[in-house]
Amino acid sequence: MTDADPARLYRTVRLIRRFEERAIALVRSGHIVGGIHPYLGQEGIAAGVCAALGEGDLVTGTHRGHGHVLAKGADPARMMAELCGRETGLNRGRGGSMHAADLSIGVLGANAIVGASPAILTGAVWAHRQRGNAVFGASFFGDGAVNEGMLLEAFNLAALWRVPVLLVCENNGYATTMPVAGAVAGTITGRAEAFGIPAVVVDGQDPEAVRRVTAAAVARMRDGGGPELVEACTYRFDAHHTFEHSVRLDYRTPQEVADGRSRDPVEIQGARLPAAAREAVDAEVEATLDAAVAFALAGPEPDPAGALDHLYASGLTARGGS
């Protein structure tokens, strides 16, 4: 069920990198309103994890979730349209950057509520299992979520019910601007171990290392195992949010950022390919994203008259002015 092809893994990290860079350009041009949380530097985690999942497996992400959605296989054109708030987006422009979802490929959604994704995934996988569906899942969350009550509640229920979910902590060292050392007592893996959940630390800058660890965990789950946690140590290359490009928050030194950028998941995975193969992937990714941007900008904006649609599962339409 897992994809160990180094070229495909490289394509995923390259696609996410260039998608994010294109999206930042669209923020600056005003086509993406409100900004985004760039995933630059963390691409190896989403790519490695999703390469080890099956097509029917589920994923929940974070506010920094573009990479998770793309790595699971979402159409970059419809994803870019979603960020631009267009009717042709994955969610018809209603999800935007922080709530993009694609149920057709198992992406239950990015989520702006810190620590909520594992709770959503645990419930979803448990429900599938109750119906006899052999579904697994991976939930991404950041180091800033590890002190949230709902995250620990999800750990408890996943362990108690032996729900086969992979809990992926993307530890980039900062909760917005707060360093981990100033916010987290003990260890991240220790939180999982307190609930009897096996936990491991992996180099999140190495996509293949992440894939191997994930594949091993998923294999144990397919053999009847319960939840596991992976702490992927990484570094965020860009801003917490693109608003930082204007306000220039001063919480990381230039030297720290340079040191963090010295281990680039795109370069690490790219070095595993022959030069010609890498160039071919790069060219294909650029063509894909050229088409994605064109598709996004050509799409119509949603009709404001439908702003209250889809609020109720029953199809009930909200009263105007409510």
Coordinates of N, CA and C in Angstrom, one line a residue, residues 146-147 180-191:
V146 N 0.2 20.5 21.9 CA 0.4 19.4 22.8 C -0.1 19.7 24.2
N147 N -0.4 20.9 24.6 CA -0.9 21.2 25.9 C -2.4 21.5 25.8
V180 N 9.3 26.1 21.9 CA 8.8 24.9 22.6 C 9.4 24.9 24.0
A181 N 10.6 25.2 24.2 CA 11.2 25.1 25.5 C 10.5 26.0 26.5
G182 N 9.9 27.0 26.1 CA 9.2 27.9 27.0 C 7.7 27.6 27.2
A183 N 7.3 26.5 26.6 CA 5.8 26.2 26.7 C 5.5 24.7 27.0
V184 N 6.5 23.8 26.8 CA 6.2 22.4 26.9 C 7.1 21.8 28.0
A185 N 6.5 21.4 29.1 CA 7.2 20.6 30.2 C 7.2 19.2 29.8
G186 N 8.3 18.5 30.1 CA 8.4 17.1 29.8 C 8.7 17.0 28.3
T187 N 8.2 15.9 27.7 CA 8.5 15.7 26.2 C 7.1 15.5 25.5
I188 N 7.2 15.6 24.2 CA 6.0 15.4 23.4 C 5.7 13.9 23.3
T189 N 6.7 13.1 23.1 CA 6.5 11.7 23.1 C 6.0 11.1 24.4
G190 N 6.5 11.8 25.5 CA 6.0 11.3 26.8 C 4.5 11.5 27.0
R191 N 3.9 12.5 26.4 CA 2.5 12.7 26.5 C 1.8 11.5 25.9

